mmCIF file of C-alpha atoms in Angstrom:
data_model
loop_
_atom_site.group_PDB
_atom_site.id
_atom_site.type_symbol
_atom_site.label_atom_id
_atom_site.label_comp_id
_atom_site.label_asym_id
_atom_site.label_seq_id
_atom_site.Cartn_x
_atom_site.Cartn_y
_atom_site.Cartn_z
ATOM 1 C CA ASP A 1 32.747 -115.495 -50.590
ATOM 2 C CA VAL A 2 29.406 -115.879 -52.262
ATOM 3 C CA LYS A 3 26.697 -114.101 -50.417
ATOM 4 C CA VAL A 4 22.997 -114.756 -50.835
ATOM 5 C CA THR A 5 20.700 -112.553 -48.805
ATOM 6 C CA GLN A 6 16.965 -112.762 -48.222
ATOM 7 C CA SER A 7 14.903 -109.724 -47.354
ATOM 8 C CA SER A 8 13.343 -111.070 -44.159
ATOM 9 C CA ARG A 9 14.190 -113.807 -41.656
ATOM 10 C CA TYR A 10 10.661 -113.951 -40.291
ATOM 11 C CA LEU A 11 7.414 -112.852 -41.870
ATOM 12 C CA VAL A 12 3.816 -113.074 -40.693
ATOM 13 C CA LYS A 13 1.021 -112.472 -43.197
ATOM 14 C CA ARG A 14 -2.726 -112.904 -43.309
ATOM 15 C CA THR A 15 -4.621 -115.261 -45.576
ATOM 16 C CA GLY A 16 -5.312 -113.657 -48.948
ATOM 17 C CA GLU A 17 -2.471 -111.138 -48.785
ATOM 18 C CA LYS A 18 0.012 -110.788 -51.630
ATOM 19 C CA VAL A 19 3.473 -111.669 -50.354
ATOM 20 C CA PHE A 20 6.850 -110.839 -51.849
ATOM 21 C CA LEU A 21 10.023 -112.656 -50.816
ATOM 22 C CA GLU A 22 13.219 -111.115 -52.141
ATOM 23 C CA CYS A 23 16.575 -112.733 -52.746
ATOM 24 C CA VAL A 24 19.817 -111.050 -53.818
ATOM 25 C CA GLN A 25 23.157 -112.652 -54.710
ATOM 26 C CA ASP A 26 26.443 -110.849 -55.210
ATOM 27 C CA MET A 27 28.410 -113.363 -57.307
ATOM 28 C CA ASP A 28 27.004 -112.654 -60.762
ATOM 29 C CA HIS A 29 25.458 -116.129 -60.872
ATOM 30 C CA GLU A 30 23.234 -117.028 -63.797
ATOM 31 C CA ASN A 31 20.980 -119.446 -61.936
ATOM 32 C CA MET A 32 18.736 -118.704 -58.998
ATOM 33 C CA PHE A 33 16.325 -121.004 -57.166
ATOM 34 C CA TRP A 34 13.454 -120.868 -54.720
ATOM 35 C CA TYR A 35 12.746 -123.824 -52.417
ATOM 36 C CA ARG A 36 10.347 -124.454 -49.609
ATOM 37 C CA GLN A 37 11.404 -126.615 -46.697
ATOM 38 C CA ASP A 38 8.947 -128.548 -44.558
ATOM 39 C CA PRO A 39 9.646 -131.118 -41.837
ATOM 40 C CA GLY A 40 9.929 -134.602 -43.257
ATOM 41 C CA LEU A 41 9.742 -133.383 -46.843
ATOM 42 C CA GLY A 42 13.200 -131.889 -47.280
ATOM 43 C CA LEU A 43 13.704 -129.134 -49.839
ATOM 44 C CA ARG A 44 11.268 -128.906 -52.719
ATOM 45 C CA LEU A 45 11.956 -126.719 -55.736
ATOM 46 C CA ILE A 46 9.292 -124.121 -56.469
ATOM 47 C CA TYR A 47 10.810 -122.195 -59.403
ATOM 48 C CA PHE A 48 14.195 -121.474 -60.826
ATOM 49 C CA SER A 49 15.624 -118.930 -63.233
ATOM 50 C CA TYR A 50 18.592 -119.427 -65.563
ATOM 51 C CA ASP A 51 18.773 -115.880 -66.904
ATOM 52 C CA VAL A 52 17.144 -112.488 -66.525
ATOM 53 C CA LYS A 53 13.433 -112.727 -67.305
ATOM 54 C CA MET A 54 13.756 -116.514 -67.835
ATOM 55 C CA LYS A 55 12.105 -118.932 -65.461
ATOM 56 C CA GLU A 56 11.032 -122.535 -65.216
ATOM 57 C CA LYS A 57 8.647 -124.335 -62.938
ATOM 58 C CA GLY A 58 10.031 -126.654 -60.357
ATOM 59 C CA ASP A 59 8.255 -129.476 -58.608
ATOM 60 C CA ILE A 60 5.655 -127.449 -56.688
ATOM 61 C CA PRO A 61 4.907 -124.179 -58.527
ATOM 62 C CA GLU A 62 1.178 -124.013 -57.775
ATOM 63 C CA GLY A 63 0.224 -120.887 -55.864
ATOM 64 C CA TYR A 64 3.532 -119.162 -56.581
ATOM 65 C CA SER A 65 5.045 -116.936 -59.244
ATOM 66 C CA VAL A 66 8.505 -115.431 -59.659
ATOM 67 C CA SER A 67 10.170 -112.399 -61.146
ATOM 68 C CA ARG A 68 13.731 -111.814 -62.259
ATOM 69 C CA GLU A 69 14.203 -108.341 -63.696
ATOM 70 C CA LYS A 70 17.882 -108.043 -62.738
ATOM 71 C CA LYS A 71 20.535 -110.732 -62.685
ATOM 72 C CA GLU A 72 21.253 -110.403 -58.979
ATOM 73 C CA ARG A 73 17.644 -110.388 -57.762
ATOM 74 C CA PHE A 74 15.027 -113.142 -57.748
ATOM 75 C CA SER A 75 11.612 -112.599 -56.198
ATOM 76 C CA LEU A 76 9.058 -115.167 -55.087
ATOM 77 C CA ILE A 77 5.449 -114.011 -55.099
ATOM 78 C CA LEU A 78 2.511 -115.552 -53.308
ATOM 79 C CA GLU A 79 -0.439 -114.009 -55.142
ATOM 80 C CA SER A 80 -2.939 -114.857 -52.406
ATOM 81 C CA ALA A 81 -1.307 -116.382 -49.363
ATOM 82 C CA SER A 82 -2.898 -119.425 -47.783
ATOM 83 C CA THR A 83 -2.214 -121.198 -44.519
ATOM 84 C CA ASN A 84 -0.732 -124.199 -46.343
ATOM 85 C CA GLN A 85 2.037 -121.906 -47.578
ATOM 86 C CA THR A 86 3.341 -121.492 -44.054
ATOM 87 C CA SER A 87 6.885 -122.767 -44.424
ATOM 88 C CA MET A 88 10.593 -121.985 -44.535
ATOM 89 C CA TYR A 89 11.598 -120.513 -47.894
ATOM 90 C CA LEU A 90 15.171 -120.825 -49.089
ATOM 91 C CA CYS A 91 16.804 -119.038 -51.984
ATOM 92 C CA ALA A 92 19.943 -120.310 -53.724
ATOM 93 C CA SER A 93 22.172 -119.367 -56.629
ATOM 94 C CA SER A 94 24.693 -121.163 -58.834
ATOM 95 C CA SER A 95 26.996 -120.460 -61.723
ATOM 96 C CA ASN A 96 26.787 -121.724 -65.291
ATOM 97 C CA ILE A 97 30.567 -121.910 -65.575
ATOM 98 C CA TRP A 98 31.470 -125.412 -66.726
ATOM 99 C CA GLY A 99 35.227 -125.088 -66.289
ATOM 100 C CA LEU A 100 35.212 -127.415 -63.296
ATOM 101 C CA ALA A 101 33.249 -130.511 -64.236
ATOM 102 C CA GLY A 102 30.092 -130.532 -62.219
ATOM 103 C CA GLY A 103 30.909 -127.253 -60.544
ATOM 104 C CA HIS A 104 27.849 -125.628 -61.998
ATOM 105 C CA TYR A 105 25.651 -127.796 -59.801
ATOM 106 C CA GLU A 106 26.968 -126.293 -56.575
ATOM 107 C CA GLN A 107 24.361 -124.038 -55.031
ATOM 108 C CA TYR A 108 24.851 -121.322 -52.435
ATOM 109 C CA PHE A 109 22.017 -120.709 -50.034
ATOM 110 C CA GLY A 110 20.591 -117.739 -48.226
ATOM 111 C CA PRO A 111 19.606 -117.918 -44.533
ATOM 112 C CA GLY A 112 15.930 -118.539 -45.277
ATOM 113 C CA THR A 113 12.666 -116.751 -44.574
ATOM 114 C CA ARG A 114 10.242 -118.355 -42.164
ATOM 115 C CA LEU A 115 6.788 -117.357 -43.380
ATOM 116 C CA THR A 116 3.704 -117.803 -41.257
ATOM 117 C CA VAL A 117 0.293 -117.269 -42.841
ATOM 118 C CA THR A 118 -2.548 -116.846 -40.364
ATOM 119 C CA ALA B 1 14.073 -138.373 -62.858
ATOM 120 C CA GLN B 2 16.550 -138.573 -60.061
ATOM 121 C CA SER B 3 15.688 -139.357 -56.499
ATOM 122 C CA VAL B 4 17.579 -139.377 -53.237
ATOM 123 C CA THR B 5 16.728 -141.472 -50.211
ATOM 124 C CA GLN B 6 17.949 -140.756 -46.721
ATOM 125 C CA PRO B 7 16.519 -143.666 -44.740
ATOM 126 C CA ASP B 8 17.287 -142.278 -41.292
ATOM 127 C CA ILE B 9 15.056 -139.400 -40.226
ATOM 128 C CA HIS B 10 16.738 -138.911 -36.874
ATOM 129 C CA ILE B 11 20.016 -140.184 -35.413
ATOM 130 C CA THR B 12 21.432 -139.724 -31.933
ATOM 131 C CA VAL B 13 25.101 -140.254 -31.161
ATOM 132 C CA SER B 14 27.314 -139.531 -28.192
ATOM 133 C CA GLU B 15 29.991 -136.898 -28.460
ATOM 134 C CA GLY B 16 33.230 -138.549 -29.533
ATOM 135 C CA ALA B 17 31.486 -141.474 -31.224
ATOM 136 C CA SER B 18 31.728 -142.156 -34.927
ATOM 137 C CA LEU B 19 28.958 -141.199 -37.322
ATOM 138 C CA GLU B 20 27.622 -142.526 -40.589
ATOM 139 C CA LEU B 21 24.654 -140.974 -42.383
ATOM 140 C CA ARG B 22 23.204 -142.965 -45.243
ATOM 141 C CA CYS B 23 22.286 -141.696 -48.693
ATOM 142 C CA ASN B 24 21.092 -143.671 -51.702
ATOM 143 C CA TYR B 25 20.454 -142.124 -55.089
ATOM 144 C CA SER B 26 18.746 -143.084 -58.292
ATOM 145 C CA TYR B 27 20.421 -141.764 -61.425
ATOM 146 C CA GLY B 28 21.272 -143.329 -64.768
ATOM 147 C CA ALA B 29 24.631 -141.734 -65.500
ATOM 148 C CA THR B 30 27.600 -140.763 -63.373
ATOM 149 C CA PRO B 31 26.068 -138.667 -60.634
ATOM 150 C CA TYR B 32 27.176 -135.394 -59.153
ATOM 151 C CA LEU B 33 26.614 -135.800 -55.411
ATOM 152 C CA PHE B 34 26.553 -133.365 -52.539
ATOM 153 C CA TRP B 35 26.162 -133.239 -48.788
ATOM 154 C CA TYR B 36 24.847 -130.061 -47.169
ATOM 155 C CA VAL B 37 24.429 -129.214 -43.493
ATOM 156 C CA GLN B 38 21.827 -126.919 -41.970
ATOM 157 C CA SER B 39 22.328 -125.617 -38.460
ATOM 158 C CA PRO B 40 19.183 -124.542 -36.582
ATOM 159 C CA GLY B 41 17.624 -121.436 -38.112
ATOM 160 C CA GLN B 42 20.236 -121.229 -40.856
ATOM 161 C CA GLY B 43 20.528 -121.832 -44.575
ATOM 162 C CA LEU B 44 22.377 -124.776 -46.074
ATOM 163 C CA GLN B 45 26.157 -124.991 -46.134
ATOM 164 C CA LEU B 46 28.064 -127.277 -48.481
ATOM 165 C CA LEU B 47 30.026 -129.980 -46.647
ATOM 166 C CA LEU B 48 31.491 -131.856 -49.603
ATOM 167 C CA LYS B 49 30.867 -132.916 -53.185
ATOM 168 C CA TYR B 50 31.682 -135.737 -55.568
ATOM 169 C CA PHE B 51 32.071 -135.165 -59.286
ATOM 170 C CA SER B 52 34.533 -137.833 -60.460
ATOM 171 C CA GLY B 53 37.841 -139.482 -59.589
ATOM 172 C CA ASP B 54 38.660 -140.666 -56.104
ATOM 173 C CA THR B 55 35.552 -142.188 -54.564
ATOM 174 C CA LEU B 56 36.479 -141.027 -51.062
ATOM 175 C CA VAL B 57 36.025 -137.280 -50.771
ATOM 176 C CA GLN B 58 37.018 -135.033 -47.924
ATOM 177 C CA GLY B 59 34.973 -132.083 -46.803
ATOM 178 C CA ILE B 60 34.915 -129.381 -44.214
ATOM 179 C CA LYS B 61 34.615 -129.894 -40.445
ATOM 180 C CA GLY B 62 36.298 -133.325 -40.622
ATOM 181 C CA PHE B 63 33.586 -134.991 -42.701
ATOM 182 C CA GLU B 64 34.169 -137.449 -45.531
ATOM 183 C CA ALA B 65 31.932 -139.401 -47.885
ATOM 184 C CA GLU B 66 32.418 -142.455 -50.028
ATOM 185 C CA PHE B 67 30.815 -142.949 -53.424
ATOM 186 C CA LYS B 68 29.900 -146.575 -54.123
ATOM 187 C CA ARG B 69 28.474 -147.006 -57.598
ATOM 188 C CA SER B 70 27.562 -150.667 -57.051
ATOM 189 C CA GLN B 71 25.376 -149.726 -54.098
ATOM 190 C CA SER B 72 24.174 -146.362 -55.453
ATOM 191 C CA SER B 73 25.277 -144.858 -52.172
ATOM 192 C CA PHE B 74 27.098 -141.773 -50.958
ATOM 193 C CA ASN B 75 27.316 -142.134 -47.184
ATOM 194 C CA LEU B 76 28.658 -139.363 -44.984
ATOM 195 C CA ARG B 77 31.072 -140.222 -42.170
ATOM 196 C CA LYS B 78 32.912 -138.589 -39.333
ATOM 197 C CA PRO B 79 35.268 -140.482 -36.993
ATOM 198 C CA SER B 80 34.528 -138.427 -33.873
ATOM 199 C CA VAL B 81 31.424 -136.278 -33.528
ATOM 200 C CA HIS B 82 31.455 -132.937 -31.720
ATOM 201 C CA TRP B 83 28.438 -131.381 -29.997
ATOM 202 C CA SER B 84 28.504 -128.598 -32.603
ATOM 203 C CA ASP B 85 27.747 -131.150 -35.343
ATOM 204 C CA ALA B 86 24.137 -131.330 -34.181
ATOM 205 C CA ALA B 87 22.213 -130.181 -37.255
ATOM 206 C CA GLU B 88 20.209 -131.464 -40.195
ATOM 207 C CA TYR B 89 22.079 -133.075 -43.055
ATOM 208 C CA PHE B 90 20.902 -133.245 -46.642
ATOM 209 C CA CYS B 91 22.181 -135.394 -49.477
ATOM 210 C CA ALA B 92 21.581 -134.173 -53.041
ATOM 211 C CA VAL B 93 22.151 -135.314 -56.629
ATOM 212 C CA GLY B 94 22.641 -133.003 -59.614
ATOM 213 C CA GLU B 95 20.512 -133.026 -62.772
ATOM 214 C CA ASN B 96 21.028 -131.057 -65.952
ATOM 215 C CA THR B 97 17.703 -129.960 -67.459
ATOM 216 C CA GLY B 98 19.232 -128.333 -70.523
ATOM 217 C CA THR B 99 18.579 -124.841 -69.217
ATOM 218 C CA ALA B 100 20.085 -125.129 -65.758
ATOM 219 C CA SER B 101 21.712 -127.572 -63.426
ATOM 220 C CA LYS B 102 19.375 -128.482 -60.607
ATOM 221 C CA LEU B 103 19.739 -130.399 -57.374
ATOM 222 C CA THR B 104 17.332 -133.015 -56.052
ATOM 223 C CA PHE B 105 17.489 -133.271 -52.267
ATOM 224 C CA GLY B 106 16.751 -136.076 -49.863
ATOM 225 C CA THR B 107 14.385 -135.510 -46.972
ATOM 226 C CA GLY B 108 17.219 -134.984 -44.523
ATOM 227 C CA THR B 109 18.622 -136.637 -41.390
ATOM 228 C CA ARG B 110 18.514 -134.776 -38.117
ATOM 229 C CA LEU B 111 21.564 -135.457 -35.951
ATOM 230 C CA GLN B 112 21.377 -135.114 -32.208
ATOM 231 C CA VAL B 113 24.598 -135.271 -30.167
ATOM 232 C CA THR B 114 24.497 -136.232 -26.508
ATOM 233 C CA LEU B 115 27.215 -135.169 -24.109
#
């Protein structure tokens, strides 16, 4: 089974701190994603990466950056945390294998990190 | 760009009753469609997916969904709901950006099951 793990389930940080959220997948997937989830807004894509050191902005990248130095690891960085970044953060991964039509869209999710910024 | 609409924010059903969760999408070509479930405090788990072929797809936990191109819908159904089905359900449509295949999610429907 695909396993996606996130470094923390719960995190409390102070305004202005630099925050690192780590995500690791064990299925050799090419693609990795960071979402934030807020009530009534669903999942919104922050950044994604399609290869080591390659990244693209999602729908809400402001205030965030990412790093992917190894294929299995994708980090989300809040350079200076603010209270409006209090949220649930979900990491996901997917394969680029096109053997099964559409199969490359299927994403596997980690358990999430609930971040509170005070 | 794609979009997904889940018109019901919250639904309550009695245990044993049937369930239908609505999902409408906006996409120009043949869509790749997904339903995910999120139990409290957990990540998302894939329930089922539609890529092509038979428009009625079966998933895990007794769920099924029907793709209707004419209505741009992909509604999720279950004939008899169990208390353990209480969760949040997300519909999603796939988009290929050229560099990666992304998913666009709806805002979710929270299901409450009464005993």
